[in-house]
Coordinates of C-alpha atoms in Angstrom, one line a residue:
M1 CA 143.5 90.8 109.0
T2 CA 145.9 91.5 111.9
D3 CA 145.2 92.4 115.5
F4 CA 146.2 96.0 114.7
D5 CA 144.1 96.6 111.6
H6 CA 141.5 98.4 113.8
F7 CA 144.2 101.1 114.5
T8 CA 145.1 101.7 110.9
G9 CA 143.7 104.4 108.6
T10 CA 140.6 106.5 108.9
Q11 CA 136.9 106.0 109.2
S12 CA 133.8 108.1 109.1
V13 CA 133.2 110.2 112.2
S14 CA 130.7 108.6 114.7
E15 CA 127.9 110.6 116.1
K16 CA 129.7 110.7 119.5
Q17 CA 132.8 112.3 118.0
A18 CA 131.0 114.6 115.4
F19 CA 131.1 118.4 115.5
D20 CA 129.8 121.3 113.5
V21 CA 132.0 121.2 110.3
A22 CA 130.6 124.5 109.1
A23 CA 131.7 126.2 112.3
L24 CA 135.2 124.7 112.0
T25 CA 135.4 125.7 108.3
Q26 CA 134.5 129.3 109.3
W27 CA 137.2 129.4 112.0
L28 CA 139.9 127.9 109.8
E29 CA 139.1 130.4 107.0
A30 CA 139.9 133.2 109.5
N31 CA 142.9 131.5 111.3
L32 CA 144.7 129.2 108.9
A33 CA 146.7 130.8 106.1
G34 CA 146.0 129.2 102.8
F35 CA 142.9 127.3 104.0
A36 CA 140.2 126.9 101.4
G37 CA 137.2 124.6 101.6
P38 CA 135.0 122.7 101.1
L39 CA 136.0 120.7 104.1
T40 CA 135.3 117.0 104.7
V41 CA 136.3 115.2 107.9
E42 CA 137.4 111.6 108.8
I43 CA 138.7 110.3 112.1
F44 CA 141.8 108.2 112.6
K45 CA 141.2 104.8 114.1
G46 CA 144.2 104.6 116.4
G47 CA 144.3 105.8 120.0
Q48 CA 141.6 106.3 122.6
S49 CA 142.7 109.5 124.4
N50 CA 142.3 112.5 122.2
P51 CA 140.4 112.0 119.0
T52 CA 142.4 112.8 115.9
Y53 CA 140.8 113.8 112.7
K54 CA 141.9 114.1 109.1
L55 CA 140.7 117.3 107.5
N56 CA 140.5 117.1 103.7
T57 CA 140.2 120.0 101.3
P58 CA 140.7 120.1 97.5
R59 CA 144.2 121.6 98.0
Q60 CA 145.6 119.7 100.9
S61 CA 144.9 117.7 104.0
Y62 CA 145.5 118.6 107.7
V63 CA 145.4 116.7 111.0
M64 CA 143.3 118.0 113.9
R65 CA 143.7 116.8 117.5
A66 CA 140.8 117.6 119.8
K67 CA 139.9 117.0 123.4
P68 CA 137.3 114.2 123.7
G69 CA 134.8 116.7 125.2
P70 CA 134.5 120.0 127.0
V71 CA 136.8 120.6 129.9
A72 CA 133.9 120.3 132.4
K73 CA 133.4 116.7 131.5
L74 CA 137.1 115.6 131.6
L75 CA 139.5 114.4 134.4
P76 CA 141.6 117.2 135.9
S77 CA 144.8 117.9 133.8
A78 CA 144.0 115.2 131.3
H79 CA 143.9 115.7 127.5
A80 CA 146.2 118.7 127.5
I81 CA 146.2 119.3 123.7
E82 CA 147.3 122.9 124.2
R83 CA 150.5 121.6 125.7
E84 CA 151.0 119.2 122.8
F85 CA 150.8 122.2 120.5
A86 CA 153.4 124.2 122.6
V87 CA 156.0 121.5 122.8
M88 CA 155.9 120.5 119.1
Q89 CA 156.1 124.1 118.1
G90 CA 159.1 124.5 120.4
L91 CA 160.9 121.5 119.0
Q92 CA 160.7 122.7 115.4
G93 CA 164.2 122.6 113.9
T94 CA 165.8 120.3 116.6
D95 CA 167.0 116.7 116.1
V96 CA 163.5 115.6 117.3
P97 CA 161.3 115.3 114.2
V98 CA 157.8 116.8 114.7
P99 CA 155.0 117.9 112.4
R100 CA 154.6 121.6 111.6
M101 CA 152.0 123.3 113.9
H102 CA 149.4 125.5 112.2
C103 CA 146.9 126.9 114.8
L104 CA 145.4 126.3 118.2
C105 CA 141.9 127.0 119.3
E106 CA 141.1 126.9 123.0
D107 CA 137.7 128.5 122.5
E108 CA 135.2 125.7 123.2
S109 CA 132.3 127.7 121.6
V110 CA 133.7 126.9 118.1
I111 CA 133.2 123.1 118.0
G112 CA 132.5 122.3 121.7
R113 CA 136.1 121.5 122.7
A114 CA 139.6 122.8 122.3
F115 CA 141.6 121.6 119.3
Y116 CA 144.7 122.3 117.2
V117 CA 145.6 121.8 113.5
M118 CA 148.9 120.5 112.3
E119 CA 150.6 119.3 109.1
F120 CA 149.4 116.0 107.6
M121 CA 152.4 113.8 107.0
Q122 CA 152.7 110.7 104.9
G123 CA 154.5 107.8 106.6
R124 CA 154.2 104.5 108.5
I125 CA 152.8 103.9 112.0
L126 CA 154.2 100.5 113.1
W127 CA 151.8 99.1 115.7
D128 CA 153.2 95.7 116.3
Q129 CA 156.5 95.9 118.2
T130 CA 157.7 92.6 116.8
L131 CA 157.7 94.3 113.3
P132 CA 156.3 91.4 111.3
G133 CA 157.3 91.2 107.7
M134 CA 160.7 92.7 108.4
N135 CA 164.0 90.9 108.5
P136 CA 166.3 91.1 111.6
S137 CA 168.5 93.9 110.2
E138 CA 165.4 96.0 109.4
R139 CA 164.0 95.5 112.9
G140 CA 167.4 96.4 114.4
A141 CA 167.5 99.6 112.3
I142 CA 164.0 100.6 113.5
Y143 CA 164.9 100.1 117.2
N144 CA 168.2 101.9 116.8
E145 CA 166.3 104.9 115.3
M146 CA 163.8 104.9 118.3
N147 CA 166.8 104.9 120.6
R148 CA 168.5 107.8 118.7
V149 CA 165.4 110.0 118.8
I150 CA 164.6 109.6 122.5
A151 CA 168.2 110.3 123.3
A152 CA 168.0 113.4 121.1
L153 CA 164.9 114.5 123.0
H154 CA 166.6 114.2 126.4
C155 CA 169.5 116.3 125.1
V156 CA 167.4 119.3 123.8
K157 CA 168.3 122.6 125.5
F158 CA 164.7 123.3 126.2
A159 CA 165.1 126.8 127.7
E160 CA 166.6 127.8 124.3
R161 CA 163.5 126.6 122.6
G162 CA 161.2 128.7 124.7
L163 CA 160.1 125.8 126.9
A164 CA 161.7 126.8 130.2
G165 CA 158.3 127.1 131.8
Y166 CA 156.9 123.9 130.3
G167 CA 157.0 122.1 133.6
K168 CA 157.4 122.6 137.3
P169 CA 160.9 122.5 138.7
G170 CA 161.9 119.9 141.4
N171 CA 160.5 116.7 142.9
Y172 CA 159.4 115.2 139.6
F173 CA 158.8 111.7 140.8
D174 CA 157.0 112.8 144.0
R175 CA 154.7 115.0 141.9
Q176 CA 154.1 112.3 139.3
I177 CA 153.4 109.6 141.8
S178 CA 151.0 112.0 143.6
R179 CA 149.4 113.0 140.3
W180 CA 148.8 109.5 139.0
G181 CA 147.7 108.3 142.4
K182 CA 145.0 111.0 142.5
Q183 CA 144.1 110.3 138.8
Y184 CA 143.7 106.6 139.6
L185 CA 141.6 107.3 142.7
S186 CA 139.3 109.6 140.7
S187 CA 138.8 106.8 138.2
A188 CA 138.6 103.8 140.6
D189 CA 135.5 104.9 142.5
G190 CA 133.7 101.6 142.2
A191 CA 130.7 103.4 140.5
G192 CA 130.7 100.8 137.7
P193 CA 132.1 97.4 136.7
M194 CA 135.2 98.9 135.1
S195 CA 136.1 101.3 138.0
Q196 CA 136.6 98.8 140.8
P197 CA 139.6 99.6 143.1
I198 CA 142.8 97.6 142.6
E199 CA 144.6 96.5 145.8
E200 CA 148.1 96.7 144.3
M201 CA 147.6 100.3 143.3
A202 CA 146.9 101.2 146.9
Q203 CA 150.1 99.4 148.0
L204 CA 152.2 101.1 145.3
M205 CA 150.9 104.6 146.3
V206 CA 152.5 103.9 149.7
W207 CA 155.7 102.2 148.5
L208 CA 156.7 104.4 145.6
P209 CA 157.2 107.7 147.5
Q210 CA 159.3 105.9 150.1
N211 CA 161.7 104.3 147.6
V212 CA 162.6 107.1 145.1
P213 CA 166.4 106.5 144.3
A214 CA 168.9 109.3 144.7
M215 CA 169.5 109.6 141.0
A216 CA 165.8 110.1 140.4
R217 CA 166.0 113.2 142.5
A218 CA 168.9 114.7 140.5
E219 CA 167.7 118.1 139.4
H220 CA 170.5 118.7 137.0
M221 CA 169.1 116.0 134.8
V222 CA 165.9 117.8 133.9
S223 CA 164.8 117.4 130.3
I224 CA 161.7 117.4 128.1
V225 CA 160.0 114.1 128.6
H226 CA 157.5 112.8 126.1
G227 CA 155.6 110.7 128.6
D228 CA 154.3 108.1 126.2
Y229 CA 157.3 107.3 123.9
R230 CA 156.7 104.0 122.2
L231 CA 156.7 102.6 118.7
D232 CA 153.1 103.4 117.7
N233 CA 153.5 107.1 118.7
L234 CA 156.2 107.5 116.1
M235 CA 155.7 108.0 112.3
F236 CA 158.4 106.5 110.1
H237 CA 159.4 107.4 106.6
P238 CA 157.4 105.4 104.0
T239 CA 160.4 103.2 103.1
E240 CA 163.4 104.2 105.3
P241 CA 164.0 103.3 109.0
R242 CA 163.8 107.0 109.8
I243 CA 161.4 108.7 112.2
I244 CA 159.7 111.7 110.5
A245 CA 157.4 112.7 113.4
V246 CA 157.1 112.0 117.1
L247 CA 153.4 112.2 117.9
D248 CA 151.0 112.2 120.9
W249 CA 152.7 114.7 123.3
E250 CA 149.7 114.9 125.6
L251 CA 151.7 113.7 128.7
S252 CA 154.9 115.6 127.9
T253 CA 156.4 118.0 130.5
L254 CA 159.8 118.9 131.9
G255 CA 160.9 116.0 134.0
H256 CA 163.4 113.2 134.6
P257 CA 164.7 111.6 131.4
L258 CA 165.2 108.3 133.1
A259 CA 161.5 108.1 133.9
D260 CA 160.8 108.6 130.2
F261 CA 163.4 106.2 129.0
S262 CA 162.4 103.4 131.4
Y263 CA 158.8 103.9 130.4
H264 CA 159.9 103.2 126.8
C265 CA 161.7 100.1 128.0
M266 CA 158.6 98.6 129.7
A267 CA 158.0 96.9 126.3
W268 CA 160.8 94.4 127.1
H269 CA 158.8 93.3 130.2
I270 CA 155.1 93.4 129.1
P271 CA 154.1 90.3 127.2
P272 CA 152.6 90.6 123.7
G273 CA 148.9 91.3 123.7
A274 CA 148.9 92.8 127.2
F275 CA 149.9 96.3 126.1
R276 CA 152.0 96.0 122.9
G277 CA 155.0 94.4 124.6
I278 CA 157.8 92.1 123.6
G279 CA 158.3 90.5 127.0
G280 CA 159.2 86.8 126.9
L281 CA 160.1 86.8 123.2
D282 CA 163.4 85.7 121.7
V283 CA 164.2 89.2 120.6
Q284 CA 167.7 88.4 119.5
S285 CA 166.4 86.0 116.8
L286 CA 164.1 88.8 115.6
G287 CA 167.0 91.3 115.4
I288 CA 165.6 93.4 118.2
P289 CA 168.3 94.4 120.8
L290 CA 168.3 93.0 124.3
E291 CA 167.2 95.5 126.8
A292 CA 170.7 95.7 128.3
D293 CA 172.1 96.6 124.9
Y294 CA 169.4 99.2 124.3
I295 CA 170.1 100.8 127.7
R296 CA 173.9 100.9 126.9
L297 CA 173.2 102.6 123.6
Y298 CA 171.0 105.2 125.3
C299 CA 173.6 105.9 128.0
E300 CA 176.3 106.3 125.3
R301 CA 174.2 108.7 123.3
T302 CA 173.1 110.9 126.3
G303 CA 176.0 110.6 128.7
L304 CA 173.4 111.0 131.5
T305 CA 174.4 107.8 133.5
T306 CA 176.0 104.4 133.1
P307 CA 174.2 101.1 132.5
Q308 CA 175.5 99.9 135.9
E309 CA 174.1 102.9 137.8
L310 CA 170.8 102.6 136.0
Q311 CA 170.5 98.9 136.6
A312 CA 170.7 99.4 140.4
D313 CA 167.5 101.4 140.3
W314 CA 165.8 99.6 137.4
N315 CA 163.1 97.8 139.5
F316 CA 161.9 101.1 141.0
Y317 CA 161.7 102.7 137.5
M318 CA 159.7 99.7 136.2
A319 CA 157.4 99.7 139.2
Y320 CA 156.8 103.4 138.9
N321 CA 156.1 103.3 135.1
L322 CA 153.8 100.3 135.3
F323 CA 151.9 102.0 138.2
R324 CA 151.6 105.2 136.0
L325 CA 150.4 103.2 133.0
A326 CA 147.9 101.3 135.1
A327 CA 146.5 104.7 136.3
I328 CA 146.2 105.9 132.7
L329 CA 144.4 102.7 131.7
Q330 CA 142.1 103.0 134.7
G331 CA 141.3 106.5 133.4
I332 CA 140.3 105.0 130.1
A333 CA 138.1 102.6 131.9
K334 CA 136.3 105.5 133.6
R335 CA 135.9 107.2 130.3
V336 CA 134.3 104.1 128.9
E337 CA 131.7 104.2 131.7
M338 CA 131.2 107.9 131.2
G339 CA 130.8 107.5 127.4
T340 CA 133.7 109.8 126.4
A341 CA 136.3 107.2 125.3
A342 CA 137.4 107.9 121.7
S343 CA 137.8 104.4 120.2
A344 CA 136.3 100.9 120.1
Q345 CA 139.6 99.6 121.6
A346 CA 139.1 101.5 124.8
V347 CA 137.3 98.6 126.6
K348 CA 140.2 96.3 125.8
S349 CA 142.8 98.8 126.9
A350 CA 141.0 99.5 130.1
A351 CA 141.1 95.8 131.1
G352 CA 144.9 96.1 131.3
A353 CA 145.0 98.3 134.4
R354 CA 144.8 95.4 136.9
P355 CA 147.5 93.1 135.4
L356 CA 149.9 96.0 135.0
A357 CA 149.4 97.1 138.6
Q358 CA 150.1 93.5 139.7
M359 CA 153.2 93.4 137.6
A360 CA 154.3 96.8 139.1
W361 CA 153.9 95.5 142.6
K362 CA 156.1 92.4 141.8
F363 CA 158.9 94.8 140.6
A364 CA 158.5 96.8 143.8
Q365 CA 158.9 93.7 145.9
Q366 CA 162.2 92.8 144.0
A367 CA 163.7 96.3 144.4

């Protein structure tokens, strides 16, 4: 058994995540072409934000993503599954591989929360970023494919895909810092043992807005940003080093591509076990590119900037992204206390908020 077995496959639906299957069946019969029951439901083990279900019928299987509860019980702007549906629908036919979207239901009266249904795809989710069991060339091919797809995403002409209104124009970093600061404060209220305030987060909320680099304010660089682009949010072909689906678009918007790319590169700094990182490992012996080489490849593919220009601001980007991730994990901690976290791994994830905030503050001090 590996440390990631608890993320793999499906399991029976717990009482906390259960819903009225008969009501869902009735809705799907009316809204999903070709649907025919009887319907049985399992839940995927991975992830702790939006519960993801496998819907099985005699003819075929589907995937359903749902909010973890009714809107009234959720943090503001969190769990935006309707936005996931919109962006994946808009990206159909681009160089960014996504599942086919079937239908969206925002009527909470059906099963008690909003949900959407999409294509079920057969492939590999690779949870461990060291890619155990692969040889160096295989690992290199996986990382090269990750780089190719995030570069492709940042080059999508989003207005031509019907996504011109997918995010607010202007001041992306200022808005994001404000948003995640508020999200953190709403989760770190000290009401329980997991929601105690973190001193470094308070320091970062002051430092970050005062140190946004000029390139981070460049409005001409606006692109679709995934918001959580990492290895385990990608589905690879069963045997080839080829991504067949980018998943978990909950945090996507129109924003700054370098924020998105630098978030992806946090893995080179976070130690293994803390949050699925490869920091401190001899990546070259594994066949994984050095961070500098990975950055160069992205710059060549997108033409957005040069490695030298990006390096000058890198400590800011790392501080910002670690701050943002710490805020997300603090939100998970609050959901554990409230009883709405969607997986057994939520407690472990929530414990990462403080060390990531401390790492962010170290980057800020080096900027």
